[in-house]
Tab-separated table of C-alpha atoms in Angstrom:
chain	number	residue	atom	x	y	z
E	1	MET	CA	-42.523	-147.112	-16.652
E	2	GLU	CA	-45.499	-147.637	-14.379
E	3	HIS	CA	-44.579	-144.342	-12.786
E	4	ARG	CA	-44.392	-142.707	-16.201
E	5	LEU	CA	-47.933	-143.853	-16.958
E	6	THR	CA	-49.059	-142.123	-13.763
E	7	GLU	CA	-47.318	-138.952	-14.922
E	8	THR	CA	-48.874	-139.240	-18.360
E	9	ILE	CA	-52.354	-139.648	-16.930
E	10	SER	CA	-51.800	-136.700	-14.570
E	11	LEU	CA	-51.173	-134.437	-17.515
E	12	LEU	CA	-53.927	-135.885	-19.716
E	13	ALA	CA	-56.396	-135.323	-16.880
E	14	ARG	CA	-55.564	-131.597	-16.613
E	15	THR	CA	-55.409	-130.290	-20.168
E	16	PRO	CA	-59.198	-130.224	-20.738
E	17	ALA	CA	-59.697	-128.085	-17.611
E	18	ALA	CA	-56.791	-125.837	-18.616
E	19	LEU	CA	-58.206	-125.265	-22.107
E	20	ASN	CA	-61.639	-124.697	-20.633
E	21	ALA	CA	-60.286	-122.087	-18.204
E	22	LEU	CA	-58.366	-120.373	-20.994
E	23	LEU	CA	-60.960	-120.339	-23.768
E	24	ARG	CA	-64.522	-120.477	-22.427
E	25	ASP	CA	-66.465	-117.276	-23.116
E	26	LEU	CA	-63.406	-115.501	-24.524
E	27	PRO	CA	-64.074	-112.902	-27.235
E	28	GLU	CA	-64.030	-114.340	-30.746
E	29	ILE	CA	-60.792	-112.575	-31.691
E	30	TRP	CA	-59.049	-115.193	-29.541
E	31	THR	CA	-61.115	-118.264	-30.336
E	32	LEU	CA	-62.309	-118.052	-33.960
E	33	ARG	CA	-59.406	-116.415	-35.772
E	34	ASN	CA	-56.545	-118.389	-37.265
E	35	GLU	CA	-53.114	-117.674	-38.725
E	36	GLY	CA	-54.208	-117.534	-42.372
E	37	GLU	CA	-55.393	-119.931	-45.046
E	38	LYS	CA	-55.242	-123.647	-44.149
E	39	THR	CA	-54.476	-122.893	-40.514
E	40	TRP	CA	-56.583	-123.536	-37.438
E	41	SER	CA	-58.348	-121.416	-34.857
E	42	ALA	CA	-58.627	-122.464	-31.198
E	43	PHE	CA	-62.147	-123.650	-32.090
E	44	ASP	CA	-60.674	-125.907	-34.787
E	45	VAL	CA	-58.063	-127.290	-32.389
E	46	ILE	CA	-60.661	-128.324	-29.804
E	47	GLY	CA	-62.589	-130.116	-32.565
E	48	HIS	CA	-59.371	-131.906	-33.560
E	49	LEU	CA	-58.731	-132.950	-29.942
E	50	ILE	CA	-62.284	-134.343	-29.733
E	51	HIS	CA	-61.744	-136.373	-32.906
E	52	GLY	CA	-58.556	-137.757	-31.355
E	53	GLU	CA	-60.447	-138.851	-28.248
E	54	ARG	CA	-62.970	-140.653	-30.431
E	55	THR	CA	-60.770	-142.296	-33.036
E	56	ASP	CA	-57.081	-142.089	-32.175
E	57	TRP	CA	-55.671	-142.713	-28.716
E	58	MET	CA	-57.762	-145.340	-26.960
E	59	PRO	CA	-58.789	-147.143	-30.164
E	60	ARG	CA	-55.096	-147.456	-31.038
E	61	ALA	CA	-54.162	-148.595	-27.519
E	62	LYS	CA	-56.788	-151.314	-27.740
E	63	ARG	CA	-55.632	-152.252	-31.232
E	64	ILE	CA	-52.137	-152.866	-29.833
E	65	LEU	CA	-53.495	-154.986	-26.982
E	66	GLU	CA	-55.829	-156.952	-29.238
E	67	SER	CA	-53.890	-157.341	-32.479
E	68	GLY	CA	-50.267	-156.337	-31.883
E	69	GLU	CA	-48.339	-155.682	-35.064
E	70	SER	CA	-50.630	-157.773	-37.205
E	71	ARG	CA	-53.263	-155.102	-37.836
E	72	PRO	CA	-52.124	-151.492	-38.434
E	73	PHE	CA	-53.891	-148.545	-36.837
E	74	ASP	CA	-56.630	-146.892	-38.857
E	75	PRO	CA	-55.336	-143.647	-40.403
E	76	PHE	CA	-56.237	-140.472	-38.521
E	77	ASP	CA	-58.215	-137.731	-40.297
E	78	ARG	CA	-56.593	-134.394	-39.421
E	79	TRP	CA	-59.432	-132.407	-40.977
E	80	ALA	CA	-62.429	-134.308	-39.577
E	81	GLN	CA	-63.367	-131.402	-37.287
E	82	GLU	CA	-64.320	-129.275	-40.305
E	83	GLN	CA	-67.491	-131.341	-40.600
E	84	GLU	CA	-67.878	-132.590	-37.029
E	85	SER	CA	-67.752	-129.152	-35.380
E	86	LEU	CA	-70.313	-127.594	-37.737
E	87	GLY	CA	-73.091	-125.792	-35.881
E	88	GLN	CA	-71.528	-126.250	-32.469
E	89	SER	CA	-70.367	-123.543	-30.099
E	90	LEU	CA	-66.897	-123.532	-28.592
E	91	GLU	CA	-68.506	-124.119	-25.213
E	92	GLN	CA	-70.224	-127.269	-26.507
E	93	LEU	CA	-66.921	-128.505	-27.892
E	94	LEU	CA	-65.122	-127.843	-24.611
E	95	ASP	CA	-67.794	-129.768	-22.709
E	96	GLU	CA	-67.491	-132.651	-25.151
E	97	PHE	CA	-63.701	-132.728	-24.883
E	98	VAL	CA	-63.868	-132.781	-21.072
E	99	ARG	CA	-66.408	-135.606	-21.150
E	100	LEU	CA	-64.604	-137.790	-23.712
E	101	ARG	CA	-61.218	-137.376	-22.032
E	102	TRP	CA	-62.752	-138.343	-18.695
E	103	GLU	CA	-64.269	-141.475	-20.194
E	104	ASN	CA	-61.062	-142.410	-21.974
E	105	LEU	CA	-58.921	-142.011	-18.859
E	106	ASN	CA	-61.355	-144.120	-16.888
E	107	GLU	CA	-61.065	-146.800	-19.538
E	108	LEU	CA	-57.270	-146.495	-19.588
E	109	ARG	CA	-57.030	-146.860	-15.811
E	110	GLY	CA	-59.340	-149.862	-16.006
E	111	LEU	CA	-56.880	-151.677	-18.286
E	112	ASN	CA	-54.481	-151.992	-15.308
E	113	LEU	CA	-51.514	-151.928	-17.659
E	114	THR	CA	-48.294	-153.552	-16.481
E	115	GLU	CA	-44.750	-152.550	-17.339
E	116	GLN	CA	-44.697	-155.453	-19.775
E	117	ASP	CA	-47.881	-154.246	-21.461
E	118	MET	CA	-46.255	-150.886	-22.027
E	119	GLU	CA	-43.665	-152.531	-24.291
E	120	ARG	CA	-46.260	-154.247	-26.467
E	121	ARG	CA	-45.975	-153.328	-30.092
E	122	GLY	CA	-48.356	-152.151	-32.771
E	123	ARG	CA	-48.094	-150.895	-36.313
E	124	HIS	CA	-48.611	-147.269	-37.358
E	125	PRO	CA	-49.685	-146.933	-41.010
E	126	ALA	CA	-46.830	-144.519	-41.775
E	127	LEU	CA	-44.340	-144.768	-38.891
E	128	GLY	CA	-44.184	-148.558	-38.659
E	129	ILE	CA	-43.578	-150.363	-35.368
E	130	VAL	CA	-44.417	-148.398	-32.217
E	131	THR	CA	-44.968	-149.375	-28.579
E	132	LEU	CA	-47.919	-148.778	-26.277
E	133	SER	CA	-45.600	-146.672	-24.109
E	134	GLN	CA	-44.788	-144.459	-27.101
E	135	LEU	CA	-48.460	-144.133	-28.004
E	136	LEU	CA	-49.492	-143.035	-24.508
E	137	SER	CA	-46.527	-140.642	-24.193
E	138	THR	CA	-47.508	-139.163	-27.542
E	139	TRP	CA	-51.081	-138.635	-26.376
E	140	ALA	CA	-49.742	-136.313	-23.627
E	141	VAL	CA	-47.261	-134.483	-25.871
E	142	HIS	CA	-50.011	-134.094	-28.473
E	143	ASP	CA	-51.981	-132.102	-25.878
E	144	LEU	CA	-48.908	-129.940	-25.342
E	145	THR	CA	-48.245	-129.411	-29.049
E	146	HIS	CA	-51.779	-128.055	-29.397
E	147	LEU	CA	-51.473	-125.879	-26.298
E	148	HIS	CA	-48.291	-124.548	-27.926
E	149	GLN	CA	-50.230	-123.951	-31.150
E	150	ILE	CA	-53.169	-122.251	-29.399
E	151	SER	CA	-50.885	-119.860	-27.512
E	152	ARG	CA	-49.148	-119.034	-30.803
E	153	LEU	CA	-52.295	-118.498	-32.883
E	154	MET	CA	-53.834	-116.345	-30.157
E	155	ALA	CA	-50.684	-114.212	-29.919
E	156	TYR	CA	-50.751	-113.831	-33.711
E	157	GLN	CA	-53.953	-111.757	-33.423
E	158	TYR	CA	-51.975	-109.061	-31.564
E	159	ARG	CA	-48.821	-109.230	-33.681
E	160	ASN	CA	-49.261	-105.601	-34.789
E	161	THR	CA	-50.626	-104.133	-31.566
E	162	VAL	CA	-47.571	-104.802	-29.370
E	163	GLY	CA	-45.366	-102.367	-31.307
E	164	PRO	CA	-41.621	-102.589	-30.605
E	165	TRP	CA	-42.137	-105.228	-27.888
E	166	GLY	CA	-42.633	-107.796	-30.650
E	167	ALA	CA	-38.854	-108.282	-30.693
E	168	TYR	CA	-38.968	-109.606	-27.107
E	169	LEU	CA	-41.953	-111.934	-27.501
E	170	GLY	CA	-40.744	-115.331	-28.635
E	171	VAL	CA	-44.204	-116.605	-29.446
E	172	LEU	CA	-44.497	-114.004	-32.238
E	173	GLN	CA	-41.345	-115.398	-33.873
E	174	CYS	CA	-42.761	-118.939	-33.917
E	175	ALA	CA	-44.022	-120.018	-37.324
E	176	GLY	CA	-45.010	-123.492	-36.178
E	177	HIS	CA	-43.020	-126.657	-36.611
E	178	SER	CA	-45.459	-129.220	-37.902
E	179	ALA	CA	-44.186	-131.882	-40.244
R	1	MET	CA	-59.412	-99.442	-29.206
R	2	GLU	CA	-61.773	-99.460	-26.247
R	3	HIS	CA	-63.009	-102.779	-27.539
R	4	ARG	CA	-59.459	-104.070	-27.802
R	5	LEU	CA	-58.893	-103.232	-24.138
R	6	THR	CA	-61.922	-105.361	-23.294
R	7	GLU	CA	-60.412	-108.215	-25.289
R	8	THR	CA	-57.050	-107.749	-23.605
R	9	ILE	CA	-58.593	-107.824	-20.147
R	10	SER	CA	-60.636	-110.925	-21.062
R	11	LEU	CA	-57.455	-112.810	-21.811
R	12	LEU	CA	-55.481	-111.449	-18.858
R	13	ALA	CA	-58.305	-112.528	-16.549
R	14	ARG	CA	-58.168	-116.151	-17.751
R	15	THR	CA	-54.491	-117.096	-17.899
R	16	PRO	CA	-54.012	-117.468	-14.126
R	17	ALA	CA	-56.917	-119.943	-13.946
R	18	ALA	CA	-55.626	-121.793	-17.009
R	19	LEU	CA	-52.131	-122.159	-15.551
R	20	ASN	CA	-53.625	-123.215	-12.233
R	21	ALA	CA	-55.747	-125.902	-13.917
R	22	LEU	CA	-52.759	-127.128	-15.904
R	23	LEU	CA	-50.055	-127.152	-13.221
R	24	ARG	CA	-51.496	-127.484	-9.716
R	25	ASP	CA	-50.521	-130.786	-8.080
R	26	LEU	CA	-48.878	-132.109	-11.258
R	27	PRO	CA	-45.929	-134.503	-10.749
R	28	GLU	CA	-42.581	-132.717	-10.541
R	29	ILE	CA	-41.399	-134.048	-13.904
R	30	TRP	CA	-43.751	-131.484	-15.451
R	31	THR	CA	-43.312	-128.574	-13.057
R	32	LEU	CA	-39.717	-128.541	-11.784
R	33	ARG	CA	-37.683	-129.701	-14.773
R	34	ASN	CA	-36.333	-127.313	-17.375
R	35	GLU	CA	-34.737	-127.544	-20.836
R	36	GLY	CA	-31.122	-127.437	-19.637
R	37	GLU	CA	-28.705	-124.929	-18.130
R	38	LYS	CA	-29.982	-121.326	-17.920
R	39	THR	CA	-33.510	-122.355	-18.894
R	40	TRP	CA	-36.668	-122.201	-16.835
R	41	SER	CA	-39.079	-124.746	-15.372
R	42	ALA	CA	-42.819	-124.088	-15.107
R	43	PHE	CA	-42.122	-123.184	-11.469
R	44	ASP	CA	-39.633	-120.542	-12.629
R	45	VAL	CA	-42.102	-119.141	-15.172
R	46	ILE	CA	-44.833	-118.622	-12.566
R	47	GLY	CA	-42.311	-116.769	-10.378
R	48	HIS	CA	-41.428	-114.579	-13.370
R	49	LEU	CA	-45.105	-113.833	-14.030
R	50	ILE	CA	-45.538	-112.830	-10.375
R	51	HIS	CA	-42.582	-110.456	-10.614
R	52	GLY	CA	-44.189	-108.913	-13.695
R	53	GLU	CA	-47.433	-108.321	-11.811
R	54	ARG	CA	-45.498	-106.575	-9.041
R	55	THR	CA	-43.004	-104.480	-10.985
R	56	ASP	CA	-43.781	-104.399	-14.706
R	57	TRP	CA	-47.244	-103.965	-16.167
R	58	MET	CA	-49.315	-101.760	-13.887
R	59	PRO	CA	-46.339	-99.756	-12.578
R	60	ARG	CA	-45.402	-98.992	-16.192
R	61	ALA	CA	-49.004	-98.112	-17.124
R	62	LYS	CA	-49.110	-95.674	-14.243
R	63	ARG	CA	-45.703	-94.267	-15.193
R	64	ILE	CA	-47.079	-93.449	-18.651
R	65	LEU	CA	-50.157	-91.765	-17.191
R	66	GLU	CA	-48.158	-89.827	-14.593
R	67	SER	CA	-44.926	-88.933	-16.394
R	68	GLY	CA	-45.342	-89.623	-20.107
R	69	GLU	CA	-42.063	-89.786	-21.996
R	70	SER	CA	-40.187	-87.723	-19.436
R	71	ARG	CA	-39.353	-90.566	-17.056
R	72	PRO	CA	-38.380	-93.962	-18.529
R	73	PHE	CA	-39.728	-97.221	-17.091
R	74	ASP	CA	-37.590	-98.926	-14.466
R	75	PRO	CA	-35.712	-101.868	-16.029
R	76	PHE	CA	-37.285	-105.296	-15.497
R	77	ASP	CA	-35.288	-108.020	-13.735
R	78	ARG	CA	-35.780	-111.257	-15.704
R	79	TRP	CA	-34.114	-113.364	-13.001
R	80	ALA	CA	-35.766	-111.910	-9.887
R	81	GLN	CA	-37.748	-115.101	-9.317
R	82	GLU	CA	-34.575	-117.018	-8.476
R	83	GLN	CA	-34.553	-115.253	-5.104
R	84	GLU	CA	-38.234	-114.414	-4.717
R	85	SER	CA	-39.537	-117.954	-5.237
R	86	LEU	CA	-37.101	-119.530	-2.767
R	87	GLY	CA	-38.808	-121.761	-0.217
R	88	GLN	CA	-42.225	-121.516	-1.867
R	89	SER	CA	-44.284	-124.296	-3.369
R	90	LEU	CA	-45.698	-124.114	-6.860
R	91	GLU	CA	-49.158	-124.016	-5.312
R	92	GLN	CA	-48.220	-120.948	-3.251
R	93	LEU	CA	-46.898	-119.246	-6.377
R	94	LEU	CA	-50.049	-120.045	-8.343
R	95	ASP	CA	-52.206	-118.591	-5.553
R	96	GLU	CA	-50.062	-115.464	-5.500
R	97	PHE	CA	-50.246	-115.039	-9.270
R	98	VAL	CA	-54.039	-115.379	-9.227
R	99	ARG	CA	-54.303	-112.803	-6.411
R	100	LEU	CA	-51.937	-110.232	-7.915
R	101	ARG	CA	-53.499	-110.457	-11.388
R	102	TRP	CA	-56.955	-109.976	-9.878
R	103	GLU	CA	-55.797	-106.877	-8.000
R	104	ASN	CA	-54.048	-105.461	-11.043
R	105	LEU	CA	-57.048	-105.947	-13.329
R	106	ASN	CA	-59.298	-104.294	-10.765
R	107	GLU	CA	-56.921	-101.354	-10.690
R	108	LEU	CA	-56.747	-101.271	-14.504
R	109	ARG	CA	-60.536	-101.255	-14.826
R	110	GLY	CA	-60.692	-98.483	-12.222
R	111	LEU	CA	-58.558	-96.231	-14.413
R	112	ASN	CA	-61.493	-95.952	-16.875
R	113	LEU	CA	-59.070	-95.499	-19.755
R	114	THR	CA	-60.343	-93.668	-22.837
R	115	GLU	CA	-59.293	-94.229	-26.428
R	116	GLN	CA	-57.171	-91.115	-26.141
R	117	ASP	CA	-55.437	-92.461	-23.022
R	118	MET	CA	-54.499	-95.582	-24.957
R	119	GLU	CA	-52.376	-93.470	-27.296
R	120	ARG	CA	-50.422	-91.800	-24.485
R	121	ARG	CA	-46.710	-92.358	-24.745
R	122	GLY	CA	-44.000	-93.492	-22.396
R	123	ARG	CA	-40.334	-94.365	-22.667
R	124	HIS	CA	-38.955	-97.908	-22.460
R	125	PRO	CA	-35.314	-97.999	-21.303
R	126	ALA	CA	-34.230	-100.045	-24.352
R	127	LEU	CA	-37.076	-99.828	-26.899
R	128	GLY	CA	-37.690	-96.073	-26.702
R	129	ILE	CA	-41.122	-94.535	-27.235
R	130	VAL	CA	-44.086	-96.884	-26.684
R	131	THR	CA	-47.816	-96.313	-26.166
R	132	LEU	CA	-50.106	-97.423	-23.372
R	133	SER	CA	-52.000	-99.501	-25.942
R	134	GLN	CA	-48.785	-101.314	-26.884
R	135	LEU	CA	-47.939	-101.920	-23.219
R	136	LEU	CA	-51.331	-103.454	-22.417
R	137	SER	CA	-51.341	-105.567	-25.608
R	138	THR	CA	-47.874	-106.803	-24.679
R	139	TRP	CA	-49.055	-107.798	-21.205
R	140	ALA	CA	-51.525	-110.223	-22.856
R	141	VAL	CA	-49.064	-111.570	-25.431
R	142	HIS	CA	-46.496	-111.979	-22.641
R	143	ASP	CA	-48.915	-114.402	-20.955
R	144	LEU	CA	-49.164	-116.292	-24.236
R	145	THR	CA	-45.416	-116.387	-24.823
R	146	HIS	CA	-45.014	-118.047	-21.434
R	147	LEU	CA	-47.863	-120.476	-22.049
R	148	HIS	CA	-46.051	-121.318	-25.291
R	149	GLN	CA	-42.819	-121.784	-23.318
R	150	ILE	CA	-44.457	-123.931	-20.617
R	151	SER	CA	-46.039	-126.257	-23.176
R	152	ARG	CA	-42.646	-126.581	-24.875
R	153	LEU	CA	-40.602	-127.228	-21.740
R	154	MET	CA	-43.135	-129.785	-20.510
R	155	ALA	CA	-43.089	-131.596	-23.855
R	156	TYR	CA	-39.273	-131.609	-23.700
R	157	GLN	CA	-39.432	-134.003	-20.735
R	158	TYR	CA	-40.977	-136.654	-23.026
R	159	ARG	CA	-38.803	-135.966	-26.078
R	160	ASN	CA	-37.343	-139.488	-25.951
R	161	THR	CA	-40.427	-141.401	-24.845
R	162	VAL	CA	-42.612	-140.639	-27.882
R	163	GLY	CA	-40.400	-142.656	-30.260
R	164	PRO	CA	-41.031	-142.132	-33.979
R	165	TRP	CA	-44.010	-139.833	-33.303
R	166	GLY	CA	-41.532	-137.065	-32.471
R	167	ALA	CA	-41.452	-136.209	-36.175
R	168	TYR	CA	-45.156	-135.256	-36.054
R	169	LEU	CA	-45.059	-133.207	-32.833
R	170	GLY	CA	-44.244	-129.612	-33.686
R	171	VAL	CA	-43.634	-128.616	-30.082
R	172	LEU	CA	-40.617	-130.948	-29.955
R	173	GLN	CA	-39.046	-129.109	-32.901
R	174	CYS	CA	-39.388	-125.729	-31.157
R	175	ALA	CA	-36.128	-124.458	-29.689
R	176	GLY	CA	-37.664	-121.229	-28.400
R	177	HIS	CA	-37.492	-117.857	-30.055
R	178	SER	CA	-36.506	-115.424	-27.321
R	179	ALA	CA	-34.443	-112.403	-28.279
């Protein structure tokens, strides 16, 4: 489990740089377009990831360590970025995501979590009892689910330009899988 | 259309750096594991992308410009990386992908393609008549389909560690969509 935390942190440390390398200074067709009404652009996703750094992952980890099951996590606002990203450029958001993730991983490493800590339990407002290990694993897979989404929504912009090759391109068959 | 080529090249120029930032020096759980028999790891995907740089995209673009519909593209070997990647590290493959993509984009820019060129036609061995515009668009979406795949196969390694959060993580519901 200690080893798994190392693997989790390794991934969490790389996704901001990967998204920065992919998205910075890209033409707006790739970064500002979405998949239709009530869907997100890459710009929206980075805002969502920033809100998670501020209010979700480390605050919930500390809630588990401080209060256990007695005090549920605060609910997460999936649409907070609509207001928070207003007036910002994608490049500003990418910088902010890099900075917040860096700070959060420094704080996480500083907790010196033990294998026993990883089994400590907290209460999710909808899912019920969860462990610190599950929370930190989810933080990493949450990065991946949004990388999956970004690759899909970017591909969507070229859905008509690839012609007959569309049949071979799995990403164009993906309609998303969110609950 | 000229503008679209600029957008296509912008994306093609960034994916090698994004994959490098995501994967280089990551623990093997993320880079060498796959989703089961006959599926690929991230290591396998980078080998496949390298084979595409060598034998698929620019050779096919040049085939269109040189021979039009009269001479079909050579078939693409989807499993070539099994042999070609043998004995190499992921870091060597990432370096090779960066280098080959750079060379290919330099060559593509050097062709000074016009809007009329983009409508020139070639013959795919299975799909039939395709245009140069469709081929170059597909090159970009092919990057995205493999970024989509990599995010999914990495997430798969944590499918059991996220506990009840699995229900919220769309990437864990994705079974792939390849033809």
